[in-house]
mmCIF file of C-alpha atoms and ligand atoms in Angstrom:
data_model
loop_
_atom_site.group_PDB
_atom_site.id
_atom_site.type_symbol
_atom_site.label_atom_id
_atom_site.label_comp_id
_atom_site.label_asym_id
_atom_site.label_seq_id
_atom_site.Cartn_x
_atom_site.Cartn_y
_atom_site.Cartn_z
ATOM 1 C CA MET A 703 1.918 8.825 -6.382
ATOM 2 C CA SER A 704 5.379 7.455 -6.884
ATOM 3 C CA LEU A 705 6.933 4.769 -4.702
ATOM 4 C CA SER A 706 8.378 6.230 -1.578
ATOM 5 C CA PRO A 707 12.283 6.464 -1.763
ATOM 6 C CA ARG A 708 12.410 5.747 1.961
ATOM 7 C CA PHE A 709 10.398 2.582 1.554
ATOM 8 C CA LEU A 710 12.519 1.468 -1.417
ATOM 9 C CA ALA A 711 15.686 2.140 0.652
ATOM 10 C CA LEU A 712 14.327 -0.010 3.515
ATOM 11 C CA LEU A 713 13.734 -2.862 0.999
ATOM 12 C CA ALA A 714 17.139 -2.551 -0.523
ATOM 13 C CA ALA A 715 18.778 -2.604 2.911
ATOM 14 C CA GLU A 716 17.326 -6.126 3.458
ATOM 15 C CA GLY A 717 19.767 -7.538 0.932
ATOM 16 C CA ILE A 718 17.015 -8.748 -1.343
ATOM 17 C CA GLU A 719 18.980 -10.105 -4.344
ATOM 18 C CA ALA A 720 18.580 -13.835 -3.405
ATOM 19 C CA LEU A 721 15.024 -13.606 -2.063
ATOM 20 C CA ARG A 722 11.626 -14.871 -3.242
ATOM 21 C CA VAL A 723 9.204 -12.031 -2.729
ATOM 22 C CA LEU A 724 5.397 -12.010 -2.504
ATOM 23 C CA ASP A 725 3.820 -8.672 -3.308
ATOM 24 C CA VAL A 726 0.308 -8.636 -1.851
ATOM 25 C CA GLY A 727 -2.368 -6.493 -3.520
ATOM 26 C CA CYS A 728 0.015 -5.721 -6.363
ATOM 27 C CA GLY A 729 -2.461 -3.875 -8.629
ATOM 28 C CA THR A 730 -0.837 -3.343 -11.995
ATOM 29 C CA GLY A 731 2.593 -4.246 -10.524
ATOM 30 C CA ARG A 732 4.041 -0.805 -9.523
ATOM 31 C CA LEU A 733 6.106 -2.282 -6.738
ATOM 32 C CA THR A 734 6.334 -5.843 -8.170
ATOM 33 C CA LEU A 735 7.936 -4.606 -11.324
ATOM 34 C CA TRP A 736 10.440 -2.501 -9.368
ATOM 35 C CA LEU A 737 11.333 -5.537 -7.373
ATOM 36 C CA ALA A 738 11.683 -7.999 -10.230
ATOM 37 C CA PRO A 739 15.164 -6.858 -11.500
ATOM 38 C CA ARG A 740 16.418 -6.719 -7.884
ATOM 39 C CA VAL A 741 15.298 -10.063 -6.493
ATOM 40 C CA LYS A 742 15.513 -13.774 -7.337
ATOM 41 C CA HIS A 743 11.821 -14.139 -7.972
ATOM 42 C CA VAL A 744 8.666 -12.205 -7.276
ATOM 43 C CA VAL A 745 5.012 -13.094 -7.333
ATOM 44 C CA GLY A 746 2.299 -10.362 -7.407
ATOM 45 C CA VAL A 747 -1.174 -11.234 -6.306
ATOM 46 C CA ASP A 748 -4.362 -9.171 -6.532
ATOM 47 C CA ARG A 749 -8.065 -9.907 -6.886
ATOM 48 C CA ASP A 750 -8.554 -7.408 -9.687
ATOM 49 C CA SER A 751 -8.308 -9.481 -12.884
ATOM 50 C CA ALA A 752 -7.933 -6.420 -15.172
ATOM 51 C CA ALA A 753 -5.010 -5.242 -13.020
ATOM 52 C CA ILE A 754 -3.382 -8.624 -13.116
ATOM 53 C CA GLN A 755 -3.685 -8.795 -16.942
ATOM 54 C CA GLU A 756 -2.088 -5.359 -17.180
ATOM 55 C CA ALA A 757 0.675 -6.287 -14.816
ATOM 56 C CA ARG A 758 1.423 -9.352 -16.969
ATOM 57 C CA ARG A 759 1.475 -7.180 -20.082
ATOM 58 C CA LEU A 760 3.882 -4.770 -18.480
ATOM 59 C CA ALA A 761 6.247 -7.589 -17.221
ATOM 60 C CA SER A 762 6.224 -9.095 -20.732
ATOM 61 C CA ALA A 763 7.052 -5.681 -22.322
ATOM 62 C CA MET A 764 9.975 -5.448 -19.844
ATOM 63 C CA ARG A 765 11.113 -8.926 -20.779
ATOM 64 C CA LEU A 766 11.192 -10.026 -17.114
ATOM 65 C CA SER A 767 11.330 -13.816 -16.671
ATOM 66 C CA ASN A 768 11.325 -14.034 -12.800
ATOM 67 C CA VAL A 769 7.943 -12.525 -12.156
ATOM 68 C CA GLU A 770 4.465 -14.036 -12.083
ATOM 69 C CA PHE A 771 1.057 -12.596 -11.350
ATOM 70 C CA HIS A 772 -1.987 -14.380 -9.951
ATOM 71 C CA GLU A 773 -5.611 -13.470 -9.268
ATOM 72 C CA VAL A 774 -6.068 -14.127 -5.572
ATOM 73 C CA ASP A 775 -8.145 -12.750 -2.673
ATOM 74 C CA VAL A 776 -5.268 -11.969 -0.326
ATOM 75 C CA GLU A 777 -7.563 -11.777 2.709
ATOM 76 C CA ARG A 778 -8.870 -15.308 2.206
ATOM 77 C CA GLU A 779 -6.048 -17.459 0.744
ATOM 78 C CA GLU A 780 -2.866 -18.465 2.563
ATOM 79 C CA TYR A 781 0.582 -17.424 1.197
ATOM 80 C CA GLY A 782 2.660 -20.483 2.017
ATOM 81 C CA ARG A 783 2.370 -21.977 -1.452
ATOM 82 C CA TRP A 784 4.610 -19.286 -2.809
ATOM 83 C CA GLN A 785 7.260 -19.886 -0.134
ATOM 84 C CA PRO A 786 8.143 -16.187 0.303
ATOM 85 C CA ASP A 787 11.297 -15.027 2.061
ATOM 86 C CA LEU A 788 9.870 -11.507 2.099
ATOM 87 C CA VAL A 789 6.294 -10.229 1.840
ATOM 88 C CA THR A 790 5.518 -6.712 0.613
ATOM 89 C CA ALA A 791 2.131 -4.866 0.642
ATOM 90 C CA HIS A 792 1.953 -1.423 -0.914
ATOM 91 C CA LEU A 793 -1.274 0.418 -0.054
ATOM 92 C CA CYS A 794 -3.045 -2.867 0.517
ATOM 93 C CA VAL A 795 -2.818 -3.505 4.201
ATOM 94 C CA SER A 796 -5.238 -5.175 6.641
ATOM 95 C CA ASP A 797 -5.077 -7.269 9.800
ATOM 96 C CA ALA A 798 -5.975 -10.326 7.664
ATOM 97 C CA ILE A 799 -2.979 -9.729 5.345
ATOM 98 C CA ILE A 800 -0.548 -9.270 8.325
ATOM 99 C CA GLU A 801 -1.995 -12.442 9.885
ATOM 100 C CA ARG A 802 -1.297 -14.444 6.677
ATOM 101 C CA ALA A 803 2.192 -13.006 6.225
ATOM 102 C CA GLY A 804 2.853 -14.070 9.778
ATOM 103 C CA ARG A 805 1.887 -17.639 8.960
ATOM 104 C CA ALA A 806 3.947 -17.740 5.718
ATOM 105 C CA LEU A 807 7.211 -16.192 6.889
ATOM 106 C CA ALA A 808 9.805 -17.963 8.993
ATOM 107 C CA PRO A 809 11.561 -16.353 12.012
ATOM 108 C CA GLY A 810 13.871 -13.622 10.915
ATOM 109 C CA GLN A 811 12.096 -12.916 7.645
ATOM 110 C CA CYS A 812 10.661 -9.497 6.814
ATOM 111 C CA LEU A 813 7.266 -7.889 6.119
ATOM 112 C CA ALA A 814 7.519 -4.457 4.464
ATOM 113 C CA MET A 815 4.459 -2.346 3.890
ATOM 114 C CA VAL A 816 3.123 1.090 3.050
ATOM 115 C CA ALA A 817 -0.251 1.630 4.642
ATOM 116 C CA ILE A 818 -2.711 4.456 4.540
ATOM 117 C CA HIS A 819 -2.302 6.652 7.688
ATOM 118 C CA VAL A 820 -5.357 7.945 9.488
ATOM 119 C CA GLU A 821 -4.505 11.489 8.586
ATOM 120 C CA GLN A 822 -4.725 10.783 4.817
ATOM 121 C CA TRP A 823 -7.096 13.300 3.317
ATOM 122 C CA LYS A 824 -8.336 14.254 6.801
ATOM 123 C CA GLU A 825 -9.863 17.429 5.231
ATOM 124 C CA THR A 826 -12.688 15.173 3.851
ATOM 125 C CA GLY A 827 -13.720 14.297 7.413
ATOM 126 C CA ARG A 828 -13.607 10.623 6.708
ATOM 127 C CA VAL A 829 -10.952 8.048 7.742
ATOM 128 C CA SER A 830 -10.529 5.207 5.317
ATOM 129 C CA ARG A 831 -11.449 1.827 6.719
ATOM 130 C CA PHE A 832 -8.020 0.638 5.550
ATOM 131 C CA ALA A 833 -6.236 3.299 7.520
ATOM 132 C CA TYR A 834 -3.951 2.731 10.543
ATOM 133 C CA ASP A 835 -2.319 4.886 13.168
ATOM 134 C CA GLU A 836 1.052 3.952 14.599
ATOM 135 C CA ALA A 837 -0.404 2.154 17.676
ATOM 136 C CA ARG A 838 -2.850 0.074 15.769
ATOM 137 C CA ILE A 839 -0.304 -1.177 13.142
ATOM 138 C CA GLU A 840 2.130 -2.001 15.957
ATOM 139 C CA GLY A 841 -0.555 -3.932 17.723
ATOM 140 C CA ALA A 842 -1.506 -5.859 14.645
ATOM 141 C CA LEU A 843 2.159 -6.719 13.947
ATOM 142 C CA ARG A 844 2.768 -7.942 17.427
ATOM 143 C CA ILE A 845 -0.354 -10.069 17.583
ATOM 144 C CA HIS A 846 0.647 -11.873 14.470
ATOM 145 C CA GLY A 847 4.251 -12.635 15.552
ATOM 146 C CA PHE A 848 6.220 -9.722 14.176
ATOM 147 C CA ALA A 849 8.707 -7.375 15.916
ATOM 148 C CA PRO A 850 8.317 -3.909 14.352
ATOM 149 C CA GLU A 851 11.623 -2.360 13.261
ATOM 150 C CA VAL A 852 10.356 0.743 11.449
ATOM 151 C CA ILE A 853 6.994 2.533 11.833
ATOM 152 C CA GLU A 854 7.241 6.006 10.301
ATOM 153 C CA VAL A 855 4.661 8.449 8.996
ATOM 154 C CA GLU A 856 5.296 10.140 5.628
ATOM 155 C CA ARG A 857 3.184 13.260 5.494
ATOM 156 C CA GLU A 858 2.729 15.786 2.676
ATOM 157 C CA VAL A 859 0.544 18.838 3.438
ATOM 158 C CA THR A 860 -0.226 20.851 0.303
ATOM 159 C CA ARG A 861 -1.263 24.436 1.098
ATOM 160 C CA PHE A 862 -3.189 26.695 -1.266
ATOM 161 C CA ALA A 863 -4.321 30.329 -1.447
ATOM 162 C CA SER A 864 -7.899 29.889 -2.780
ATOM 163 C CA VAL A 865 -10.782 27.455 -3.152
ATOM 164 C CA GLU A 866 -9.919 27.058 -6.826
ATOM 165 C CA GLU A 867 -6.378 25.861 -6.003
ATOM 166 C CA GLY A 868 -7.890 23.507 -3.465
ATOM 167 C CA LEU A 869 -10.169 21.974 -6.078
ATOM 168 C CA ALA A 870 -7.245 21.660 -8.474
ATOM 169 C CA ALA A 871 -5.260 19.908 -5.876
ATOM 170 C CA ALA A 872 -7.946 17.219 -5.552
ATOM 171 C CA VAL A 873 -8.183 16.647 -9.386
ATOM 172 C CA GLY A 874 -8.303 12.865 -10.028
ATOM 173 C CA LEU A 875 -9.994 12.257 -6.637
ATOM 174 C CA GLU A 876 -13.283 13.888 -7.366
ATOM 175 C CA ASP A 877 -15.035 10.847 -8.926
ATOM 176 C CA ARG A 878 -14.138 8.546 -6.098
ATOM 177 C CA TRP A 879 -14.945 11.115 -3.520
ATOM 178 C CA ARG A 880 -18.305 11.928 -5.029
ATOM 179 C CA VAL A 881 -19.244 8.226 -4.679
ATOM 180 C CA ASP A 882 -18.645 8.079 -0.940
ATOM 181 C CA GLY A 883 -19.624 11.584 0.095
ATOM 182 C CA ARG A 884 -16.082 12.882 0.740
ATOM 183 C CA TRP A 885 -16.307 15.433 -2.107
ATOM 184 C CA PHE A 886 -19.044 17.512 -0.510
ATOM 185 C CA ARG A 887 -17.284 17.523 2.860
ATOM 186 C CA TYR A 888 -14.046 18.696 1.127
ATOM 187 C CA ILE A 889 -15.933 21.515 -0.599
ATOM 188 C CA ALA A 890 -17.465 22.502 2.740
ATOM 189 C CA PHE A 891 -13.984 22.493 4.321
ATOM 190 C CA LEU A 892 -12.652 24.782 1.532
ATOM 191 C CA GLU A 893 -15.710 27.095 1.806
ATOM 192 C CA GLU A 894 -15.143 27.453 5.548
ATOM 193 C CA GLY A 895 -11.620 28.672 4.821
ATOM 194 C CA GLY A 896 -9.592 25.397 4.876
ATOM 195 C CA ARG A 897 -6.606 25.560 2.625
ATOM 196 C CA THR A 898 -4.767 22.288 3.051
ATOM 197 C CA LEU A 899 -4.827 18.823 1.646
ATOM 198 C CA THR A 900 -2.953 16.073 3.608
ATOM 199 C CA ARG A 901 -1.431 12.923 2.186
ATOM 200 C CA ALA A 902 -0.145 10.556 4.887
ATOM 201 C CA HIS A 903 1.242 7.059 4.659
ATOM 202 C CA LEU A 904 2.768 4.657 7.143
ATOM 203 C CA ILE A 905 6.120 3.110 6.155
ATOM 204 C CA VAL A 906 6.496 -0.205 7.983
ATOM 205 C CA LYS A 907 9.151 -2.854 8.275
ATOM 206 C CA ALA A 908 8.792 -5.725 10.716
ATOM 207 C CA ARG A 909 10.565 -9.024 11.335
ATOM 208 C CA ARG A 910 8.932 -12.340 12.100
ATOM 209 C CA SER A 911 9.904 -13.343 15.699
HETATM 210 C C1 SAM B 217 -4.426 1.210 -3.828
HETATM 211 S S1 SAM B 217 -4.176 -0.208 -4.757
HETATM 212 C C2 SAM B 217 -2.485 -0.527 -4.644
HETATM 213 C C3 SAM B 217 -1.941 -1.304 -5.789
HETATM 214 C C4 SAM B 217 -0.405 -1.420 -5.782
HETATM 215 N N1 SAM B 217 0.093 -2.137 -4.608
HETATM 216 C C5 SAM B 217 0.248 -0.177 -5.936
HETATM 217 O O1 SAM B 217 0.714 0.425 -5.025
HETATM 218 O O2 SAM B 217 0.140 0.363 -7.055
HETATM 219 C C6 SAM B 217 -4.916 -1.498 -3.705
HETATM 220 C C7 SAM B 217 -4.946 -2.871 -4.430
HETATM 221 O O3 SAM B 217 -5.277 -3.891 -3.456
HETATM 222 C C8 SAM B 217 -6.156 -4.737 -4.005
HETATM 223 N N2 SAM B 217 -6.976 -5.467 -3.059
HETATM 224 C C9 SAM B 217 -7.650 -4.915 -2.100
HETATM 225 N N3 SAM B 217 -8.251 -5.923 -1.330
HETATM 226 C C10 SAM B 217 -7.846 -7.103 -1.892
HETATM 227 C C11 SAM B 217 -8.043 -8.441 -1.563
HETATM 228 N N4 SAM B 217 -8.865 -8.835 -0.520
HETATM 229 N N5 SAM B 217 -7.473 -9.333 -2.291
HETATM 230 C C12 SAM B 217 -6.667 -9.058 -3.313
HETATM 231 N N6 SAM B 217 -6.410 -7.749 -3.716
HETATM 232 C C13 SAM B 217 -6.975 -6.797 -2.992
HETATM 233 C C14 SAM B 217 -6.982 -3.935 -5.026
HETATM 234 O O4 SAM B 217 -7.522 -4.804 -6.025
HETATM 235 C C15 SAM B 217 -5.915 -2.894 -5.523
HETATM 236 O O5 SAM B 217 -5.293 -3.413 -6.700
#
C-alpha cells in the first residue's frame, strides 16, 4: 500500500518545513523518509529492531542527515525527549499513543495519523484490535486533549467475478491470515458467493487544545 495522497496533502498543508517531527511506529521508515526532505528534523521510532536497521540503511542510502531512528516501545515510553512540533503515526495507532502525543505536544501543535478502520477486511469476519471507527477515534482524541480537524474514511472495495480472483486479491495476506484464522473465514465468504475485499483506513488530523 502506498502512502495516501490525501494524508500527505494534509501534512503538507501544515507548513512543515521548520518542524521537528516524531514518526511513531515508523517500521522501515516509509513515512519518515517521505518527511525527511520536507521538514527540519524527523525521528522515527519503532520496537522492531530489524525494521529500524533497515530504515537507517535506507536513510543512509538517501544521504539524509536530518533523520534518526530509535528502537522504542511507543506505548510505554514518553515522547517529550524528542521535543516534537508534530507527531505522525501511520498504521500504528492506539489510545496509548494518542495519550503520549497529547503529553508531548503543545497547544496548537498537530497529530496526524492513518489508522485501520473497522471495515478493513470485513470479509474475514474479524475486526483488528487496532481498528477504530470514527466515534472511537474522536473520543480518544478528545480525552487526550485534541480537537479533531479531519476524520475521514478512505475505503477501497475490490470486486471480483470468481473465487479464484478473490484468492488472487488476497495474495500476500494469506500467511498472516492463516495464523489468526481469518484465511478460512475469507474462503467461506468466497464460497458462499461473496465477491468483495474491503480496505479501509481512517485519515486523522487533530490539534492539541
Ligand atoms: C503496519 S506497520 C506500519 C509501519 C509504518 N508506519 C508504515 O506505514 O510503513 C506497524 C508498525 O508499528 C510497530 N509497532 C506496533 N506496536 C508498537 C509498539 N508498542 N512500539 C513500537 N512500535 C510498535 C510495528 O513494529 C510496525 O513496524
